[in-house]
Coordinates of C-alpha atoms in Angstrom, one line a residue:
M3 CA -0.2 0.1 0.2
H4 CA 1.3 3.9 -0.5
L5 CA 1.1 6.7 1.5
A6 CA -2.4 8.6 0.7
H7 CA -0.5 12.1 0.7
Q8 CA 3.5 11.8 0.2
R9 CA 4.0 11.6 -3.1
G10 CA 6.2 13.8 -5.6
P11 CA 8.6 16.4 -4.6
L12 CA 6.9 19.1 -5.4
H13 CA 10.2 21.2 -7.4
D14 CA 9.3 18.3 -10.1
L15 CA 6.6 20.1 -11.3
P16 CA 7.6 23.2 -14.1
D17 CA 6.8 26.6 -12.0
T18 CA 7.6 28.4 -15.7
P19 CA 5.0 31.5 -16.7
Q20 CA 4.0 29.1 -19.3
A21 CA 3.3 26.4 -17.1
Y22 CA 1.5 28.6 -15.3
D23 CA -0.5 30.2 -18.0
A24 CA -1.9 26.5 -19.1
V25 CA -2.4 25.9 -15.4
L26 CA -5.0 29.3 -15.0
A27 CA -6.3 28.6 -18.6
D28 CA -7.4 25.1 -17.5
V29 CA -9.0 26.6 -14.5
V30 CA -10.4 29.8 -16.6
E31 CA -12.2 26.5 -18.8
Q32 CA -13.7 24.7 -15.8
A33 CA -14.6 27.6 -14.3
L34 CA -16.9 28.8 -17.2
A35 CA -18.6 26.0 -17.8
R36 CA -19.4 25.6 -14.0
L37 CA -20.6 29.4 -13.4
T38 CA -24.0 29.4 -12.4
P39 CA -26.7 31.9 -13.2
E40 CA -26.6 33.1 -10.1
G41 CA -22.8 33.0 -10.7
N42 CA -21.5 30.4 -8.0
L43 CA -18.4 28.7 -8.9
E44 CA -18.7 26.7 -6.2
H45 CA -17.8 22.9 -6.2
P46 CA -20.8 20.9 -6.5
D47 CA -19.4 18.0 -4.3
C48 CA -17.9 21.1 -1.6
V49 CA -19.7 21.2 1.9
D50 CA -17.0 22.0 4.0
D51 CA -14.5 24.9 4.2
I52 CA -17.0 26.5 1.2
G53 CA -17.6 30.2 2.3
D54 CA -14.4 31.5 0.5
T55 CA -14.0 29.1 -2.9
S56 CA -16.4 31.2 -5.3
L57 CA -14.9 33.7 -4.2
G58 CA -11.3 32.2 -4.6
I59 CA -12.3 31.0 -8.4
T60 CA -12.8 34.9 -8.9
S61 CA -9.8 35.7 -7.9
L62 CA -7.6 33.5 -10.4
L63 CA -10.6 34.8 -13.4
A64 CA -9.2 38.5 -11.9
L65 CA -5.6 36.9 -12.4
A66 CA -6.2 34.7 -15.8
W67 CA -7.4 38.1 -16.9
Q68 CA -4.9 40.6 -16.0
R69 CA -2.5 38.1 -18.3
T70 CA -4.8 37.3 -21.3
K71 CA -7.1 39.7 -21.4
D72 CA -9.5 36.7 -22.0
P73 CA -13.2 38.3 -23.1
R74 CA -15.0 36.4 -21.6
L75 CA -13.9 37.1 -18.1
P76 CA -14.7 40.4 -17.2
E77 CA -18.6 39.4 -16.7
A78 CA -17.7 35.8 -15.2
V79 CA -15.6 37.7 -12.6
R80 CA -18.5 40.7 -12.1
R81 CA -21.3 37.9 -11.9
S82 CA -19.3 35.6 -9.3
L83 CA -18.5 38.4 -7.5
A84 CA -21.9 39.8 -7.0
F85 CA -22.9 36.2 -5.5
H86 CA -20.4 36.5 -3.1
L87 CA -21.2 40.0 -2.1
R88 CA -25.4 38.8 -2.5
E89 CA -25.6 35.4 -1.3
R90 CA -22.1 34.7 1.1
V91 CA -21.5 36.9 3.3
Y92 CA -22.8 36.5 7.0
V93 CA -23.6 39.5 9.4
D94 CA -26.0 37.1 11.6
D95 CA -23.8 35.5 14.9
N96 CA -23.4 32.0 13.8
P97 CA -25.5 29.6 16.6
G98 CA -22.6 27.8 18.8
Y99 CA -19.7 30.1 17.1
P100 CA -17.8 29.7 21.0
N101 CA -14.5 31.9 20.1
L102 CA -17.2 36.0 20.2
R103 CA -15.7 38.5 22.2
A104 CA -18.8 40.6 21.2
R105 CA -22.0 39.8 20.8
N106 CA -24.4 41.1 17.6
S107 CA -22.1 43.1 15.8
R108 CA -22.9 42.3 12.9
L109 CA -19.7 42.8 10.8
P110 CA -19.4 40.0 8.5
Y111 CA -17.9 36.8 8.4
A112 CA -17.3 33.8 5.9
R113 CA -18.8 30.3 6.8
Y114 CA -16.8 26.6 7.3
T115 CA -20.3 25.5 6.2
L116 CA -23.1 27.4 5.3
A117 CA -25.8 25.2 7.4
T118 CA -26.5 27.6 10.6
G119 CA -25.2 26.3 13.5
A120 CA -23.6 23.3 11.8
H121 CA -19.8 22.9 12.3
P122 CA -19.8 26.8 13.8
I123 CA -15.8 26.6 14.7
G124 CA -13.7 26.7 11.4
D125 CA -15.3 30.3 10.7
W126 CA -12.4 32.4 11.6
P127 CA -9.9 30.5 9.2
S128 CA -12.7 30.6 7.2
T129 CA -13.1 34.7 7.3
V130 CA -9.5 34.5 7.3
W131 CA -9.5 33.2 3.6
A132 CA -12.1 35.1 2.6
L133 CA -10.0 38.0 3.6
L134 CA -7.5 37.2 1.3
Q135 CA -9.3 35.8 -1.6
A136 CA -10.9 39.6 -1.6
V137 CA -7.9 41.3 -1.5
N138 CA -6.8 39.2 -4.7
V139 CA -9.6 40.4 -6.6
L140 CA -9.1 43.8 -5.7
D141 CA -5.4 43.5 -6.2
A142 CA -6.1 43.1 -10.1
A143 CA -9.9 45.0 -10.1
D144 CA -8.9 48.3 -12.0
G145 CA -10.4 48.0 -15.0
L146 CA -12.1 44.5 -14.9
V147 CA -14.9 45.6 -12.1
D148 CA -17.1 48.2 -11.6
A149 CA -16.3 51.7 -9.0
E150 CA -19.2 50.2 -6.9
Q151 CA -18.4 46.7 -6.7
R152 CA -14.9 47.3 -5.5
T153 CA -16.5 49.5 -3.2
R154 CA -18.3 47.0 -1.4
L155 CA -15.6 44.7 -1.9
L156 CA -13.3 46.8 0.0
E157 CA -15.9 47.7 3.0
L158 CA -16.5 43.5 3.2
A159 CA -12.4 43.2 3.6
H160 CA -12.2 46.0 5.9
G161 CA -15.4 44.3 7.8
Y162 CA -13.4 40.5 7.8
W163 CA -11.0 42.2 9.4
H164 CA -12.5 43.5 12.2
W165 CA -14.5 40.8 12.8
L166 CA -11.2 38.5 12.5
T167 CA -9.4 40.9 15.3
E168 CA -12.0 43.1 16.9
A169 CA -15.7 40.3 17.7
T170 CA -13.5 37.5 17.9
F171 CA -10.3 35.9 19.6
F172 CA -7.3 35.9 17.7
N173 CA -6.3 33.1 16.7
P174 CA -8.5 30.6 18.2
Q175 CA -7.4 27.2 16.9
E176 CA -4.0 28.0 18.6
A177 CA -2.9 27.6 14.6
G178 CA 0.2 29.2 13.0
N179 CA -0.7 29.2 9.7
Q180 CA -4.4 30.9 10.2
A181 CA -2.9 33.0 12.7
I182 CA 0.3 34.6 9.9
G183 CA -2.8 34.4 7.2
C184 CA -4.2 36.8 9.1
V185 CA -1.9 38.8 9.6
V186 CA -0.9 38.9 5.5
G187 CA -4.9 40.3 5.3
G188 CA -4.4 43.2 7.2
L189 CA -1.2 44.1 4.9
M190 CA -2.4 43.3 1.6
L191 CA -5.8 45.3 2.9
A192 CA -3.8 48.4 4.3
G193 CA -3.0 49.3 0.7
H194 CA -5.8 49.5 -0.4
L195 CA -7.7 51.4 2.6
P196 CA -7.2 55.4 2.3
P197 CA -4.0 55.8 4.3
E198 CA -6.2 56.8 7.3
E199 CA -7.4 53.9 7.5
G200 CA -5.1 51.6 5.8
E201 CA -2.2 52.7 8.7
P202 CA -4.0 51.6 11.1
V203 CA -5.0 47.9 9.7
R204 CA -1.2 47.6 9.3
A205 CA 0.5 48.6 12.4
R206 CA -2.7 46.6 14.2
A207 CA -1.3 43.8 11.7
L208 CA 2.5 43.9 12.9
E209 CA 1.8 44.7 16.2
L210 CA -1.0 41.0 16.4
Y211 CA 2.6 39.3 14.7
A212 CA 4.4 40.6 17.6
D213 CA 2.4 39.7 20.2
E214 CA 0.3 37.3 19.3
I215 CA 2.3 35.2 17.1
R216 CA 6.1 35.3 17.6
A217 CA 5.8 35.8 21.4
H218 CA 4.6 32.1 21.7
R219 CA 6.9 30.4 19.1
V220 CA 7.5 26.9 20.7
R221 CA 10.9 25.7 20.4
D222 CA 11.6 22.3 19.1
R223 CA 14.8 21.5 17.5
G224 CA 17.2 24.3 18.4
A225 CA 14.4 26.1 16.5
L226 CA 12.1 28.9 17.9
L227 CA 8.4 28.4 15.4
P228 CA 5.1 29.9 15.1
P229 CA 3.0 27.3 17.2
E230 CA 0.5 25.5 15.7
H231 CA -2.4 23.8 16.7
G232 CA -1.1 23.5 20.5
G233 CA 2.6 22.3 19.2
A234 CA 5.6 23.7 17.8
Y235 CA 5.5 21.9 14.2
D236 CA 3.0 20.4 12.0
N237 CA 4.3 18.4 8.8
N238 CA 0.7 19.6 6.7
Y239 CA 0.7 22.9 8.3
G240 CA 4.6 24.4 9.4
P241 CA 5.1 24.3 5.1
I242 CA 1.9 26.3 4.8
S243 CA 3.3 28.7 7.1
L244 CA 6.1 29.2 6.0
S245 CA 4.4 30.2 2.3
F246 CA 2.4 32.9 4.4
L247 CA 5.7 34.4 6.1
A248 CA 6.6 34.3 2.7
Q249 CA 3.6 36.8 1.4
A250 CA 4.1 38.8 4.3
H251 CA 7.9 39.4 3.5
R252 CA 7.0 40.3 -0.4
V253 CA 3.9 42.9 0.7
S254 CA 5.7 44.4 3.9
G255 CA 9.1 44.5 3.6
E256 CA 9.7 43.8 6.7
E257 CA 13.0 41.9 7.8
I258 CA 10.9 39.9 11.2
F259 CA 8.8 38.0 8.5
A260 CA 12.1 36.9 6.3
E261 CA 14.1 36.1 9.4
D262 CA 12.0 33.9 11.2
G263 CA 11.0 32.2 7.7
D264 CA 14.9 31.8 7.5
V265 CA 14.8 29.7 10.8
L266 CA 11.5 27.7 9.8
A267 CA 13.3 27.1 6.8
R268 CA 16.2 25.8 8.2
Y269 CA 14.6 23.6 10.0
I270 CA 12.3 22.0 7.4
D271 CA 15.5 21.3 5.8
A272 CA 16.8 19.8 9.0
R273 CA 14.1 17.0 9.4
L274 CA 13.8 17.1 6.0
T275 CA 15.3 13.7 4.4
S276 CA 17.3 13.6 1.4
G277 CA 13.9 11.8 -0.7
G278 CA 11.6 14.6 1.3
F279 CA 10.0 12.2 3.6
D280 CA 8.7 14.2 6.9
N281 CA 6.0 13.2 9.3
G282 CA 4.8 14.5 12.4
G283 CA 3.3 17.2 14.1
P284 CA -0.1 18.1 16.3
R285 CA -2.9 17.0 13.3
Y286 CA -1.9 15.5 10.3
S287 CA 0.8 13.3 10.6
E288 CA 1.3 12.2 7.4
Q289 CA -1.1 14.3 5.5
H290 CA 0.9 16.8 2.8
S291 CA -0.3 19.8 1.6
A292 CA 1.3 20.6 -2.2
F293 CA 0.3 23.6 -3.7
E294 CA -0.2 26.4 -1.1
S295 CA 3.6 24.9 0.5
V296 CA 5.3 25.8 -2.8
L297 CA 4.9 29.9 -2.6
G298 CA 7.4 29.4 1.0
L299 CA 9.6 26.3 0.6
R300 CA 10.5 28.0 -2.8
Y301 CA 11.1 31.9 -1.9
F302 CA 12.9 30.4 1.5
G303 CA 14.4 27.7 -0.3
A304 CA 16.2 30.7 -1.9
R305 CA 16.9 33.1 0.1
I306 CA 19.1 30.2 2.5
G307 CA 20.0 27.9 -0.3
S308 CA 19.0 24.6 0.0
D309 CA 16.7 22.3 -2.1
L310 CA 13.1 23.0 0.0
G311 CA 11.8 21.8 -3.0
R312 CA 12.3 18.2 -2.2
Y313 CA 9.6 17.6 0.1
R314 CA 7.0 15.6 -1.3
G315 CA 3.8 17.1 -1.8
D316 CA 0.0 15.7 -2.6
S317 CA -0.1 15.7 -6.2
R318 CA -3.3 16.1 -6.4
W319 CA -3.7 19.2 -4.9
A320 CA -0.4 20.0 -6.8
R321 CA -1.7 23.2 -8.4
H322 CA -4.4 24.1 -6.3
A323 CA -7.6 22.5 -4.1
A324 CA -9.4 19.4 -5.7
K325 CA -12.1 17.5 -5.0
A326 CA -12.6 14.3 -5.7
D327 CA -13.1 14.2 -9.5
G328 CA -9.9 16.2 -10.1
G329 CA -12.2 19.6 -10.5
V330 CA -11.0 22.8 -9.5
D331 CA -11.8 24.1 -5.8
G332 CA -11.1 27.6 -4.9
H333 CA -10.3 26.6 -1.3
F334 CA -6.7 28.1 -1.1
A335 CA -6.7 29.5 -4.6
W336 CA -4.3 33.2 -2.9
M337 CA -1.8 30.5 -2.8
L338 CA -1.9 29.9 -6.7
V339 CA -2.2 33.5 -7.0
W340 CA 1.1 34.4 -5.3
Q341 CA 3.4 31.7 -6.4
I342 CA 2.4 33.2 -9.8
Q343 CA 3.0 36.3 -9.3
D344 CA 6.4 35.3 -7.2
P345 CA 9.2 35.1 -9.8
T346 CA 11.5 33.2 -7.6
R347 CA 12.4 29.6 -8.7
W348 CA 13.2 26.6 -7.2
H349 CA 16.9 26.3 -5.2
R350 CA 17.7 22.8 -6.6
E351 CA 21.1 21.7 -4.5
P352 CA 21.8 20.8 -0.9
S353 CA 22.6 23.7 1.9
T354 CA 26.5 22.6 2.5
A355 CA 26.1 24.3 5.9
T356 CA 26.7 22.0 8.7
A357 CA 23.1 21.9 10.3
R358 CA 23.5 20.2 14.2
H359 CA 20.0 17.9 13.5
Q360 CA 20.9 17.0 10.4
L361 CA 23.3 13.8 8.5
R362 CA 23.1 13.8 5.0
A363 CA 24.7 12.7 1.9
G364 CA 23.8 12.0 -1.8
T365 CA 20.8 9.4 -1.0
V366 CA 21.2 9.1 2.8
S367 CA 20.2 11.2 6.2
V368 CA 18.7 11.7 9.3
A369 CA 17.5 13.2 10.9
F370 CA 17.2 14.2 14.8
D371 CA 14.8 15.2 17.5
D372 CA 15.7 17.1 20.2
R373 CA 17.4 14.8 21.8
M374 CA 19.7 13.8 19.2
T375 CA 17.9 10.4 18.4
P376 CA 17.2 9.8 14.7
A377 CA 13.4 11.1 14.2
V378 CA 13.9 9.5 10.8
V379 CA 16.8 7.0 9.4
E380 CA 16.9 6.9 5.7
A381 CA 19.4 4.2 3.2
G382 CA 18.7 3.0 0.4
G383 CA 15.5 4.5 -0.6
T384 CA 13.5 3.3 3.0
Y385 CA 12.5 5.8 5.8
C386 CA 12.8 4.1 9.4
L387 CA 11.5 5.7 12.8
P388 CA 12.4 5.2 15.8
A389 CA 11.2 2.1 16.9
A390 CA 9.4 1.3 20.9
V391 CA 10.4 -0.8 23.6
N392 CA 8.4 -1.9 27.0
R393 CA 6.5 2.7 26.1
Q394 CA 10.2 3.7 25.4
H395 CA 10.9 4.9 21.7
G396 CA 13.8 5.7 20.1
F397 CA 17.1 4.4 18.7
G398 CA 19.3 2.9 21.3
P399 CA 20.9 0.7 23.3
V400 CA 18.4 -1.6 25.7
T401 CA 19.0 -3.8 28.3
D402 CA 16.6 -5.3 30.6
G403 CA 13.8 -3.9 29.0
F404 CA 15.4 -0.6 29.2
L405 CA 16.4 1.9 26.3
L406 CA 18.9 3.9 27.1
C407 CA 18.7 7.1 24.2
R408 CA 17.4 9.8 27.0
P409 CA 19.4 12.0 27.8
M410 CA 20.7 12.9 31.5
G411 CA 22.8 16.2 30.6
E412 CA 24.5 17.8 28.0
V413 CA 24.9 16.1 24.4
R414 CA 28.0 16.9 22.9
V415 CA 27.8 16.7 18.7
R416 CA 30.6 16.6 16.5
D417 CA 30.7 17.1 12.7
V418 CA 33.2 15.9 11.0
R419 CA 33.5 16.1 6.5
A420 CA 36.6 14.4 4.8
D421 CA 37.6 12.5 2.0
G422 CA 34.1 12.1 0.8
L423 CA 32.8 11.0 3.8
T424 CA 30.2 12.7 6.2
A425 CA 29.9 11.8 10.3
K426 CA 28.3 13.2 13.0
L427 CA 29.4 12.4 16.8
V428 CA 27.1 12.2 19.4
T429 CA 27.6 11.9 22.7
K430 CA 25.0 11.8 26.0
P431 CA 25.0 11.0 29.1
V432 CA 21.9 8.3 30.3
V433 CA 20.9 6.7 33.0
G434 CA 19.5 3.0 33.7
R435 CA 17.4 1.5 35.7
D436 CA 20.1 1.2 38.1
H437 CA 20.7 4.5 38.4
V438 CA 24.2 4.1 36.7
L439 CA 25.4 7.0 34.6
R440 CA 26.2 5.8 31.7
H441 CA 27.6 8.0 28.2
V442 CA 26.2 6.7 25.2
R443 CA 28.6 7.5 21.8
S444 CA 26.5 7.1 18.6
L445 CA 28.8 7.7 15.6
Y446 CA 27.0 8.1 12.5
V447 CA 29.1 8.3 9.0
T448 CA 28.2 8.1 5.5
D449 CA 29.8 7.9 1.8
G450 CA 25.9 9.4 0.4
T451 CA 25.3 5.6 -0.4
L452 CA 25.0 3.6 2.6
L453 CA 24.9 4.6 6.8
W454 CA 27.2 3.4 9.1
T455 CA 26.0 3.7 12.5
T456 CA 28.2 2.4 15.8
V457 CA 27.0 3.0 19.0
A458 CA 29.2 2.2 22.1
V459 CA 28.6 2.4 26.2
E460 CA 29.9 1.2 29.1
R461 CA 29.8 -2.5 29.5
L462 CA 26.1 -3.5 30.4
D463 CA 24.3 -6.8 32.4
G464 CA 22.3 -9.1 30.4
T465 CA 22.1 -9.5 26.8
P466 CA 21.4 -5.8 25.3
Y467 CA 20.9 -4.8 21.9
L468 CA 20.7 -2.2 20.0
L469 CA 17.4 -1.0 18.8
A470 CA 17.9 0.2 15.4
G471 CA 14.6 1.9 14.0
L472 CA 11.3 0.9 12.5
P473 CA 11.4 0.0 8.7
Y474 CA 8.4 2.1 8.3
A475 CA 8.8 3.2 3.9
E476 CA 10.6 3.4 1.0
D477 CA 10.4 5.2 -2.2
D478 CA 8.4 3.5 -5.0
G479 CA 8.2 6.3 -7.9
D480 CA 6.9 8.8 -7.2
R481 CA 4.7 7.6 -4.5
V482 CA 6.2 6.3 -0.8
R483 CA 5.2 3.0 -0.4
R484 CA 4.4 1.4 3.3
T485 CA 6.7 -1.4 4.2
A486 CA 7.6 -3.9 7.0
H487 CA 11.7 -4.2 5.8
A488 CA 15.2 -2.3 5.4
P489 CA 18.5 -3.3 3.7
V490 CA 20.0 -3.2 6.7
S491 CA 23.2 -5.8 8.3
S492 CA 24.7 -6.1 11.4
A493 CA 28.3 -6.4 12.4
G494 CA 26.4 -8.4 15.0
T495 CA 23.6 -10.5 15.1
L496 CA 20.1 -9.1 13.6
R497 CA 16.4 -9.8 13.7
L498 CA 13.5 -8.4 12.6
T499 CA 10.7 -8.3 15.4
H500 CA 7.1 -7.7 15.4
P501 CA 5.1 -7.3 18.3
D502 CA 3.4 -10.2 19.9
A503 CA 0.3 -8.8 21.5
Q504 CA -2.8 -7.3 19.9
G505 CA -4.2 -3.9 20.0
P506 CA -3.4 -0.2 18.7
E507 CA -1.2 0.3 20.9
H508 CA 1.3 -2.4 19.6
F509 CA 2.5 -1.4 15.8
D510 CA 2.9 -4.1 13.1
A511 CA 5.0 -2.4 10.5
R512 CA 3.3 -5.9 8.4
A513 CA -0.3 -4.6 9.1
E514 CA -1.9 -2.4 6.0
L515 CA -2.1 0.2 8.8
T516 CA -0.2 3.8 8.7
Q517 CA 1.5 5.8 11.5
E518 CA -0.5 8.3 11.2
Q519 CA -3.8 5.7 11.4
A520 CA -2.5 4.3 14.6
A521 CA -1.1 7.4 16.3
F522 CA -5.2 9.0 16.0
A523 CA -5.9 5.9 16.8
L524 CA -4.2 6.7 20.2
A525 CA -5.1 10.3 20.5
E526 CA -7.4 11.3 22.8
D527 CA -9.6 13.7 20.7
P528 CA -11.3 13.1 17.4
R529 CA -9.3 12.7 14.3
G530 CA -9.0 16.3 13.0
Y531 CA -9.1 17.5 16.3
G532 CA -6.4 15.3 18.6
N533 CA -2.8 15.1 18.7
P534 CA -1.5 12.1 16.9
D535 CA 2.3 12.4 17.8
Q536 CA 0.8 12.5 21.4
G537 CA -0.6 9.4 21.1
W538 CA 1.6 7.6 19.0
R539 CA 3.3 8.0 22.5
H540 CA 0.9 5.6 24.1
L541 CA 2.4 2.8 21.4
V542 CA 4.6 -0.2 24.1
S543 CA 5.9 -1.6 21.0
S544 CA 6.3 -2.1 17.6
T545 CA 8.3 -4.2 14.8
A546 CA 11.9 -3.5 15.6
L547 CA 15.7 -4.2 14.4
E548 CA 17.4 -5.2 17.1
A549 CA 21.1 -5.5 16.4
G550 CA 23.2 -7.5 18.8
P551 CA 26.6 -6.4 20.4
I552 CA 30.2 -7.2 18.2
Q553 CA 32.1 -10.1 19.9
D554 CA 35.5 -8.3 19.8
A555 CA 35.0 -5.0 21.3
P556 CA 37.3 -3.7 24.7
D557 CA 36.3 -5.5 27.4
D558 CA 34.5 -2.4 29.6
L559 CA 32.6 -1.9 26.5
H560 CA 29.7 -3.2 24.5
V561 CA 29.7 -2.2 21.0
F562 CA 27.1 -1.9 18.2
V563 CA 27.4 -1.2 14.8
V564 CA 25.0 -1.1 12.1
R565 CA 25.0 -0.9 8.1
Y566 CA 21.9 1.1 6.6
G567 CA 21.1 0.5 3.0
S568 CA 22.6 -2.9 2.4
E569 CA 22.2 -6.2 3.6
E570 CA 25.4 -7.2 2.5
P571 CA 27.2 -8.8 5.3
F572 CA 30.6 -6.7 6.1
T573 CA 33.2 -6.5 8.1
V574 CA 34.2 -4.2 11.3
S575 CA 37.1 -4.3 14.3
V576 CA 37.0 -1.8 17.1
E577 CA 40.2 -1.0 19.4
R578 CA 41.0 1.3 22.1
G579 CA 44.3 3.0 21.3
G580 CA 46.1 6.6 23.1
E581 CA 44.0 8.7 20.7
G582 CA 40.2 6.9 22.0
L583 CA 38.4 4.3 20.2
T584 CA 39.3 3.6 16.7
V585 CA 36.5 2.0 14.6
R586 CA 38.1 0.3 11.1
T587 CA 35.7 -0.9 8.4
D588 CA 36.3 -1.5 4.9
A589 CA 34.9 2.2 4.1
F590 CA 36.7 4.2 6.9
T591 CA 38.8 4.6 9.5
A592 CA 37.4 6.7 12.5
V593 CA 38.5 7.3 16.2
I594 CA 36.4 8.8 18.6
G595 CA 38.0 10.6 20.9
D596 CA 37.6 9.9 24.9
L597 CA 35.3 11.1 27.3
A598 CA 37.3 14.4 28.2
G599 CA 37.1 15.7 24.9
D600 CA 39.0 19.0 23.6
A601 CA 39.8 21.5 26.1
H602 CA 36.1 22.5 25.6
A603 CA 35.2 19.3 27.0
E604 CA 33.8 18.4 23.2
P605 CA 34.1 15.4 22.1
E606 CA 36.8 14.6 19.8
L607 CA 36.8 13.0 16.3
T608 CA 38.4 11.9 13.2
L609 CA 37.9 10.2 9.5
R610 CA 39.8 9.4 7.0
R611 CA 38.7 6.8 3.5

């Protein structure tokens, strides 16, 4: 089975002006065929996220008219705009909406669903989306709509802004992408208002960003990030936030958006595998955005000099939102407008900068979590996630059912590149159930095709093994396929185990079940509202690669050596000498300095072919 949402890298899509003209031409033909006598451009199957969608198609038609002057479009734009102004503007409070600060304000808003009281919780983001669609139409209004319609649309957009920032609590879902989108709407709206009205809107937008978004950033993997649905980052919404930061910088010129976007972009770069796979987040663990992410990944990929476009998006939404029949939907239409308007092109080369939470070379990558434990290991086109044993998750030595990977003190990292090899040494103090402090030294070395992992720890009791990952997914052309196998070999014994127990707390990789589905099954709230990352933390056991220690290690150490990307046997020797611990394979020799480290107590590492 394939993962549903992770498909081809986003930078594989042509982004030339000619390619975008072809996209707009297709949208135009669909829209003109769909346009009802009343002027409605909504997809017939649209129920949720509907309140702004006809206006979104209108904005795409307006952009197409700007580029082509197609004589069929002015009448379609005017009719569809009249429909929105007449049928999709609500001023009576939606019964059950919980986030109002002022009752009966009579300010306009957009509905998530049209039925009164049916699902009011989504009205805040739907109104942000409607504001953004409106300002895009205003951007293209000159010569296209008459003065009366333009005035009514501008008043509506201004009313949306007041409803979002005065009649309701700001950002009630704690969703960074929605909140930054609202700020963008204010910044764009300000340019259409007279200065005496526009300047207060611009100032308020910047104030909201500083006080309600930036001041509440959450730290993860060394970066301060806009919070997303209560978490630091979501692999669906995070890149969408990056797109909003790109547009905020484009329209305002304020460096704060560029600086924060650079931070988020480098964070995404570090957690993203070479093949573009990623998972995790407080809402949609494996659901990936597509065209909604292009602007941010492209804009900031160019700024930081990295190939962020390797991010695997959902190609069913490659250019615009679409329903099951493939028909265009106006949801998030502003992102297509903005990416067409932005001249930035994809940066396609990996960054040469060293990142603490990433090891990457060629087709091999390791993304590390906050504890410098691998979050994803990629080699041989296969992705391994942290395995679970006795409710503990990670990669590391296991003794008597206890996983030694949670640091009890400072984690030290040393990066080295030499002779075409890339290596990272991670040293972390850990404490076992016996309360003895041990130092786990993990060395990751890659030649761009294979990854060698060497883990050394003071000798353990019993029969220890290295928890070496949960084989989870593999590349399959432009798709990602579930798997229960990984090309891995070990210098010691190696076994692939599966849970004996049944139930959602035990993840068997052989089952036709995704990590996202399993995580939501364990989450405390319903799918779409719960936190799958928290749910996944309830996992008791999983399929796991378990590697035994090598035979000829120093007497006081247990040493484990695993190679990802190949199942061929290999040999290794580990010896202690005057310089430290020497690891020799047929591909490299590495010397890990003793625990005292250099003059600053940092771990020492030398590497050669």
